[in-house]
CSV table of C-alpha atoms and ligand atoms in Angstrom, one decimal:
chain,number,residue,atom,x,y,z
A,1458,MET,CA,-27.4,5.8,-11.7
A,1459,SER,CA,-26.4,7.0,-8.3
A,1460,GLU,CA,-27.1,10.5,-7.0
A,1461,GLU,CA,-26.0,12.3,-3.8
A,1462,GLY,CA,-28.6,15.1,-3.5
A,1463,ASP,CA,-28.5,16.9,-6.7
A,1464,ILE,CA,-25.0,15.7,-7.7
A,1465,ILE,CA,-24.8,13.2,-10.7
A,1466,LEU,CA,-21.3,12.2,-10.8
A,1467,SER,CA,-21.2,11.5,-14.4
A,1468,GLU,CA,-22.1,15.1,-15.3
A,1469,LEU,CA,-19.2,16.6,-13.5
A,1470,ASP,CA,-16.0,17.4,-15.4
A,1471,ASP,CA,-12.8,15.6,-14.4
A,1472,GLU,CA,-11.7,18.2,-12.0
A,1473,GLU,CA,-15.0,18.4,-10.3
A,1474,LEU,CA,-15.4,14.7,-10.1
A,1475,VAL,CA,-12.0,14.2,-8.4
A,1476,GLN,CA,-12.9,16.9,-6.0
A,1477,GLN,CA,-16.3,15.3,-5.3
A,1478,MET,CA,-14.6,11.8,-4.9
A,1479,PHE,CA,-12.4,13.5,-2.2
A,1480,ASP,CA,-15.7,14.5,-0.3
A,1481,ASP,CA,-17.2,11.1,-0.9
A,1482,LEU,CA,-14.0,9.3,0.4
A,1483,TYR,CA,-14.1,11.6,3.4
A,1484,ASP,CA,-17.8,10.6,4.0
A,1485,GLY,CA,-17.0,7.0,3.6
A,1486,LEU,CA,-19.3,6.6,0.5
A,1487,LYS,CA,-18.1,3.3,-1.0
A,1488,GLU,CA,-20.6,3.1,-3.9
A,1489,GLU,CA,-20.0,6.6,-4.9
A,1490,ILE,CA,-16.2,6.0,-4.9
A,1491,GLU,CA,-16.7,3.0,-7.1
A,1492,GLU,CA,-18.9,4.8,-9.4
A,1493,GLY,CA,-16.3,7.6,-9.5
A,1494,VAL,CA,-13.5,5.2,-10.3
A,1495,ASN,CA,-15.6,3.7,-13.0
A,1496,ILE,CA,-16.4,7.1,-14.7
A,1497,LEU,CA,-12.7,8.1,-14.7
A,1498,LEU,CA,-11.8,4.8,-16.3
A,1499,GLU,CA,-14.5,5.2,-18.9
A,1500,ARG,CA,-12.9,8.6,-19.6
A,1501,ASN,CA,-9.6,6.8,-20.4
A,1502,TRP,CA,-7.9,7.8,-17.2
A,1503,ALA,CA,-4.9,5.4,-16.6
A,1504,PRO,CA,-5.7,3.2,-13.6
A,1505,TYR,CA,-2.5,4.5,-12.0
A,1506,ASP,CA,-3.7,8.1,-12.2
A,1507,VAL,CA,-7.2,7.2,-10.8
A,1508,LEU,CA,-5.4,5.5,-7.8
A,1509,THR,CA,-3.0,8.2,-7.0
A,1510,LYS,CA,-4.9,11.3,-8.0
A,1511,ALA,CA,-8.4,10.5,-6.8
A,1512,LEU,CA,-8.0,7.8,-4.1
A,1513,VAL,CA,-4.6,8.5,-2.5
A,1514,GLY,CA,-5.2,12.2,-2.9
A,1515,GLY,CA,-8.5,11.9,-1.0
A,1516,MET,CA,-7.0,9.6,1.8
A,1517,THR,CA,-4.3,12.2,2.4
A,1518,ILE,CA,-7.0,14.7,3.5
A,1519,VAL,CA,-8.6,12.1,5.7
A,1520,GLY,CA,-5.2,11.4,7.2
A,1521,ALA,CA,-4.6,15.1,8.0
A,1522,ASP,CA,-8.1,15.5,9.7
A,1523,PHE,CA,-7.5,12.3,11.6
A,1524,ARG,CA,-4.1,13.6,13.0
A,1525,ASP,CA,-5.8,16.9,13.9
A,1526,GLY,CA,-8.7,15.2,15.9
A,1527,ILE,CA,-11.4,16.2,13.3
A,1528,LEU,CA,-12.1,12.7,12.2
A,1529,PHE,CA,-12.2,9.7,14.5
A,1530,VAL,CA,-11.6,5.9,14.0
A,1531,PRO,CA,-15.1,4.9,12.9
A,1532,GLU,CA,-15.1,7.7,10.2
A,1533,VAL,CA,-11.5,6.8,9.1
A,1534,LEU,CA,-12.6,3.0,8.8
A,1535,LEU,CA,-15.6,4.0,6.6
A,1536,ALA,CA,-13.1,6.2,4.4
A,1537,ALA,CA,-10.8,3.2,4.2
A,1538,ASN,CA,-13.5,0.9,3.2
A,1539,ALA,CA,-14.6,3.2,0.4
A,1540,MET,CA,-11.0,3.3,-0.7
A,1541,LYS,CA,-10.8,-0.4,-0.7
A,1542,GLY,CA,-14.0,-0.4,-3.0
A,1543,GLY,CA,-12.1,1.8,-5.5
A,1544,MET,CA,-8.9,-0.2,-5.1
A,1545,PHE,CA,-10.8,-3.6,-5.9
A,1546,ILE,CA,-11.9,-2.2,-9.2
A,1547,LEU,CA,-8.3,-0.9,-10.0
A,1548,LYS,CA,-6.3,-4.1,-9.0
A,1549,PRO,CA,-6.9,-6.3,-12.0
A,1550,LEU,CA,-6.3,-3.3,-14.3
A,1551,LEU,CA,-3.0,-2.5,-12.7
A,1552,ALA,CA,-2.0,-6.1,-12.8
A,1553,GLU,CA,-2.9,-6.3,-16.6
A,1554,THR,CA,0.5,-5.5,-17.9
A,1555,GLY,CA,1.3,-9.2,-18.6
A,1556,ALA,CA,4.7,-8.7,-17.7
A,1557,PRO,CA,6.9,-11.8,-17.1
A,1558,ARG,CA,7.5,-12.9,-13.5
A,1559,VAL,CA,10.2,-10.6,-12.2
A,1560,GLY,CA,10.5,-12.0,-8.7
A,1561,LYS,CA,8.3,-13.1,-5.8
A,1562,MET,CA,7.6,-10.9,-2.7
A,1563,VAL,CA,6.1,-11.8,0.6
A,1564,ILE,CA,4.4,-8.6,2.1
A,1565,GLY,CA,2.6,-7.9,5.4
A,1566,THR,CA,2.1,-5.5,8.1
A,1567,VAL,CA,4.0,-6.1,11.3
A,1568,LYS,CA,2.7,-7.3,14.6
A,1569,GLY,CA,0.4,-5.1,16.6
A,1570,ASP,CA,-0.4,-3.0,13.5
A,1571,ILE,CA,-3.8,-3.4,11.5
A,1572,HIS,CA,-3.1,-0.7,9.0
A,1573,ASP,CA,-3.3,-2.4,5.6
A,1574,ILE,CA,-4.1,0.2,2.9
A,1575,GLY,CA,-0.6,1.2,2.0
A,1576,LYS,CA,0.6,-2.4,2.1
A,1577,ASN,CA,-2.3,-3.4,-0.2
A,1578,LEU,CA,-1.3,-0.6,-2.7
A,1579,VAL,CA,2.3,-1.8,-2.7
A,1580,GLY,CA,1.2,-5.3,-3.4
A,1581,MET,CA,-1.2,-4.2,-6.2
A,1582,MET,CA,1.5,-2.1,-7.8
A,1583,MET,CA,4.0,-4.9,-7.6
A,1584,GLU,CA,1.7,-7.4,-9.3
A,1585,GLY,CA,1.2,-4.8,-11.9
A,1586,ALA,CA,4.9,-4.6,-12.5
A,1587,GLY,CA,5.0,-8.3,-13.0
A,1588,PHE,CA,6.0,-9.6,-9.5
A,1589,GLU,CA,4.2,-12.5,-7.7
A,1590,VAL,CA,2.9,-11.2,-4.4
A,1591,VAL,CA,1.9,-13.3,-1.4
A,1592,ASP,CA,0.0,-11.0,1.0
A,1593,LEU,CA,0.2,-12.0,4.7
A,1594,GLY,CA,-2.4,-9.5,5.8
A,1595,ILE,CA,-1.9,-7.6,9.1
A,1596,ASN,CA,-0.4,-8.2,12.5
A,1597,ASN,CA,2.5,-10.6,11.5
A,1598,SER,CA,4.9,-12.2,13.8
A,1599,VAL,CA,8.4,-13.1,13.0
A,1600,ASP,CA,7.4,-16.7,12.6
A,1601,ALA,CA,4.6,-15.8,10.1
A,1602,TYR,CA,7.1,-13.9,7.8
A,1603,LEU,CA,10.0,-16.4,8.0
A,1604,GLU,CA,7.5,-19.4,7.4
A,1605,ALA,CA,6.1,-17.7,4.4
A,1606,LEU,CA,9.5,-16.7,3.0
A,1607,GLU,CA,10.6,-20.3,3.1
A,1608,LYS,CA,7.4,-21.9,1.9
A,1609,GLU,CA,6.9,-19.4,-0.9
A,1610,ASP,CA,10.7,-19.5,-2.0
A,1611,ALA,CA,10.3,-15.7,-2.2
A,1612,ASP,CA,13.0,-13.2,-3.4
A,1613,ILE,CA,11.7,-10.4,-1.3
A,1614,LEU,CA,10.4,-9.6,2.1
A,1615,GLY,CA,8.3,-6.4,2.3
A,1616,MET,CA,7.2,-5.2,5.7
A,1617,SER,CA,4.7,-2.3,6.5
A,1618,ALA,CA,4.3,-0.4,9.6
A,1619,LEU,CA,2.1,2.8,10.2
A,1620,LEU,CA,2.7,3.2,14.0
A,1621,THR,CA,5.9,4.5,15.6
A,1622,THR,CA,5.1,1.8,18.2
A,1623,THR,CA,5.1,-1.1,15.7
A,1624,MET,CA,7.9,0.0,13.4
A,1625,PRO,CA,10.6,-1.3,15.8
A,1626,TYR,CA,9.3,-4.8,15.2
A,1627,MET,CA,10.8,-4.8,11.7
A,1628,LYS,CA,14.2,-4.9,13.5
A,1629,VAL,CA,13.0,-8.0,15.5
A,1630,VAL,CA,12.4,-9.7,12.2
A,1631,ILE,CA,15.6,-8.8,10.5
A,1632,ASP,CA,17.6,-9.7,13.6
A,1633,THR,CA,16.1,-13.1,13.7
A,1634,MET,CA,16.8,-13.5,10.0
A,1635,ILE,CA,20.5,-12.7,10.9
A,1636,GLU,CA,20.5,-15.1,13.8
A,1637,GLN,CA,19.1,-17.9,11.6
A,1638,GLY,CA,21.7,-17.2,8.9
A,1639,ILE,CA,19.1,-16.5,6.2
A,1640,ARG,CA,19.2,-12.8,6.1
A,1641,GLU,CA,21.3,-12.6,2.8
A,1642,ASN,CA,18.8,-15.0,1.1
A,1643,TYR,CA,16.4,-12.3,0.7
A,1644,ILE,CA,15.9,-8.6,-0.3
A,1645,VAL,CA,14.2,-6.8,2.7
A,1646,LEU,CA,12.3,-3.6,1.9
A,1647,VAL,CA,10.3,-1.7,4.3
A,1648,GLY,CA,7.8,1.1,4.1
A,1649,GLY,CA,5.1,3.0,6.0
A,1650,ALA,CA,4.4,6.6,6.7
A,1651,PRO,CA,6.5,7.1,10.0
A,1652,LEU,CA,9.6,5.4,8.5
A,1653,ASN,CA,12.4,7.1,6.8
A,1654,GLU,CA,15.7,6.3,4.9
A,1655,GLU,CA,17.6,6.4,8.2
A,1656,PHE,CA,15.4,4.1,10.0
A,1657,GLY,CA,15.6,1.6,7.1
A,1658,LYS,CA,19.4,1.7,7.4
A,1659,ALA,CA,19.4,1.5,11.2
A,1660,ILE,CA,17.3,-1.6,11.3
A,1661,GLY,CA,19.5,-3.5,8.5
A,1662,ALA,CA,16.8,-3.4,5.7
A,1663,ASP,CA,18.0,-3.2,2.1
A,1664,ALA,CA,15.9,-0.2,1.3
A,1665,TYR,CA,13.2,2.1,2.6
A,1666,CYS,CA,10.5,2.7,0.1
A,1667,ARG,CA,8.6,6.1,0.4
A,1668,ASP,CA,5.6,4.9,-1.6
A,1669,ALA,CA,4.3,2.2,-3.8
A,1670,ALA,CA,5.9,3.4,-7.1
A,1671,VAL,CA,9.3,3.6,-5.3
A,1672,ALA,CA,8.9,0.0,-3.8
A,1673,VAL,CA,8.4,-1.2,-7.4
A,1674,GLU,CA,11.5,0.6,-8.7
A,1675,THR,CA,13.6,-0.6,-5.7
A,1676,ALA,CA,12.4,-4.1,-5.9
A,1677,LYS,CA,13.2,-4.1,-9.7
A,1678,GLU,CA,16.7,-2.7,-9.0
A,1679,TRP,CA,17.6,-5.1,-6.0
A,1680,VAL,CA,16.3,-8.2,-8.0
A,1681,ALA,CA,18.5,-7.2,-11.1
A,1682,ARG,CA,21.5,-6.7,-8.6
A,1683,LYS,CA,21.0,-10.1,-7.1
A,1684,HIS,CA,20.7,-11.7,-10.5
A,1685,ASN,CA,23.9,-10.0,-11.7
A,1686,SER,CA,25.9,-10.9,-8.6
A,1687,ALA,CA,24.6,-14.6,-9.0
A,1688,ASN,CA,25.8,-14.6,-12.6
A,1689,ALA,CA,29.2,-13.0,-11.9
B,1270,B1M,CO1,-4.4,4.8,12.0
B,1270,B1M,N1,-2.9,6.1,12.6
B,1270,B1M,N2,-4.6,4.3,13.9
B,1270,B1M,N3,-6.1,4.0,11.4
B,1270,B1M,N4,-4.3,5.9,10.4
B,1270,B1M,C1,-2.3,6.8,11.4
B,1270,B1M,C2,-1.0,6.0,11.0
B,1270,B1M,C3,-1.8,8.0,12.2
B,1270,B1M,C4,-0.5,8.7,11.6
B,1270,B1M,C5,-2.9,9.1,12.3
B,1270,B1M,C6,-2.5,10.3,13.0
B,1270,B1M,O1,-2.5,10.4,14.1
B,1270,B1M,N5,-2.3,11.3,12.0
B,1270,B1M,C7,-1.5,7.5,13.6
B,1270,B1M,C8,-0.1,6.9,14.1
B,1270,B1M,C9,0.7,7.9,14.8
B,1270,B1M,C10,1.9,7.3,15.3
B,1270,B1M,O2,2.3,6.2,15.3
B,1270,B1M,N6,2.9,8.3,15.6
B,1270,B1M,C11,-2.6,6.4,13.7
B,1270,B1M,C12,-3.1,5.9,14.9
B,1270,B1M,C13,-2.6,6.5,16.2
B,1270,B1M,C14,-3.9,4.8,15.1
B,1270,B1M,C15,-4.5,4.2,16.2
B,1270,B1M,C16,-3.6,3.9,17.3
B,1270,B1M,C17,-5.8,5.0,16.6
B,1270,B1M,C18,-6.5,4.6,17.8
B,1270,B1M,O3,-7.0,3.5,18.0
B,1270,B1M,N7,-6.5,5.4,18.9
B,1270,B1M,C19,-5.2,2.8,15.7
B,1270,B1M,C20,-4.0,1.7,15.6
B,1270,B1M,C21,-4.5,0.4,15.4
B,1270,B1M,C22,-3.5,-0.7,15.3
B,1270,B1M,O4,-2.8,-0.8,14.3
B,1270,B1M,N8,-3.1,-1.4,16.2
B,1270,B1M,C23,-5.4,3.3,14.3
B,1270,B1M,C24,-6.4,2.8,13.4
B,1270,B1M,C25,-6.7,3.2,12.2
B,1270,B1M,C26,-8.0,2.8,11.4
B,1270,B1M,C27,-8.3,1.2,11.7
B,1270,B1M,C28,-9.1,3.5,11.7
B,1270,B1M,C29,-7.6,2.9,9.9
B,1270,B1M,C30,-6.8,1.7,9.2
B,1270,B1M,C31,-7.7,1.0,8.3
B,1270,B1M,C32,-6.9,0.1,7.4
B,1270,B1M,O5,-5.8,0.3,7.0
B,1270,B1M,N9,-7.5,-1.0,7.0
B,1270,B1M,C33,-6.5,4.0,10.2
B,1270,B1M,C34,-6.0,4.9,9.1
B,1270,B1M,C35,-6.7,4.7,7.7
B,1270,B1M,C36,-5.1,5.8,9.3
B,1270,B1M,C37,-4.5,7.0,8.4
B,1270,B1M,C38,-5.6,8.0,8.4
B,1270,B1M,C39,-4.3,6.6,6.8
B,1270,B1M,C40,-3.3,5.5,6.7
B,1270,B1M,C41,-3.5,5.1,5.2
B,1270,B1M,O6,-4.0,4.1,4.8
B,1270,B1M,N10,-2.8,6.0,4.3
B,1270,B1M,C42,-3.1,7.3,9.0
B,1270,B1M,C43,-2.7,8.7,8.8
B,1270,B1M,C44,-1.7,8.9,7.7
B,1270,B1M,O7,-0.9,8.1,7.4
B,1270,B1M,N11,-1.7,10.0,7.2
B,1270,B1M,C45,-3.2,6.8,10.3
B,1270,B1M,C46,-2.9,5.8,2.9
B,1270,B1M,C47,-1.8,4.8,2.5
B,1270,B1M,C48,-2.0,4.7,1.0
B,1270,B1M,O8,-0.6,5.4,2.7
B,1270,B1M,O9,-0.2,3.6,4.7
B,1270,B1M,O10,1.5,5.6,4.2
B,1270,B1M,P1,0.5,4.5,3.7
B,1270,B1M,O11,1.2,3.7,2.6
B,1270,B1M,C49,2.2,4.3,1.5
B,1270,B1M,C50,3.7,4.4,2.0
B,1270,B1M,O12,3.8,4.6,3.3
B,1270,B1M,C51,4.2,3.3,1.4
B,1270,B1M,O13,3.5,3.0,0.3
B,1270,B1M,C52,2.1,3.3,0.5
B,1270,B1M,C53,1.5,3.7,-0.9
B,1270,B1M,O14,2.2,4.8,-1.5
B,1270,B1M,N12,4.2,2.0,2.2
B,1270,B1M,C54,5.1,0.9,1.9
B,1270,B1M,C55,3.5,1.5,3.2
B,1270,B1M,N13,3.7,0.2,3.5
B,1270,B1M,C56,4.7,-0.2,2.7
B,1270,B1M,C57,5.5,-1.3,2.7
B,1270,B1M,C58,6.5,-1.5,1.7
B,1270,B1M,C59,6.8,-0.2,0.9
B,1270,B1M,C60,6.2,0.8,1.0
B,1270,B1M,O15,7.1,-2.6,1.7
B,1270,B1M,C61,8.1,-2.9,0.8
């Protein structure tokens, strides 16, 4: 049983526990986050709700204070590490749907960018929806993406960027695909906090995905569209 001062997580009601998890995520307390996730699951919370309401909710607060100069890189790294602890528990549960393989996605964060939480979340949700996911990690060059697409015989390329300075690299990847005559072989989906629909269109992606749930829905739509046009 883990305690923080007087607080015993299992004695809190759901609302108090989620608030406490926001504080624990903010303080980068990985063990407490893991315990909180397990308690919510024991209370029959759906894994998706634990993810979005407790973990992503907490990270939104961290993000705002990072932006406002209240938190700095070391603290945010600790928060990210705590979030990953929670995500690790949820991952197999989100993937447990046993859905048939719907398609294969290669996903990675673009060159120069080391943010991976959002990308990991997208990968987890895609797996949960029955997609096979090949995660290339962070800091990916054009070559890394293109080699993986070919090697894995993927249907979808997913690219993530969290910095305004790295998001233009997505266009470099898509332009190279066009040059090599392979652009139409893949569905290209992009996402990340600084992007928007307009940017997605401007760089020639098939779609911009606001969040992980939208990424799953969009991927399903595009795969169905591709199958329909192949059978037409
Ligand atoms: Co960084 N950082 N960071 N950071 N960091 C941001 C992005 C920033 C907005 C913070 C701020 O100022 N408010 C800012 C960018 C400003 C800008 O570009 N205009 C910023 C900065 C400046 C930096 C550094 C430059 C700071 C520095 O060193 N001075 C540096 C950059 C290093 C580099 O990459 N070269 C840096 C470093 C870091 C940490 C290492 C400390 C850490 C990353 C840890 C990690 O990822 N392992 C970090 C973090 C955690 C953040 C914030 C606080 C949180 C990001 C996050 O994980 N969000 C972030 C502030 C913010 O975004 N509010 C910030 C939670 C995650 C679930 O959301 O990633 O948006 P998100 O993903 C969503 C959607 O966007 C979408 O679905 C996800 C799930 O719903 N999505 C996709 C994402 N990728 C997708 C791909 C798809 C589809 C959908 O493909 C199909």
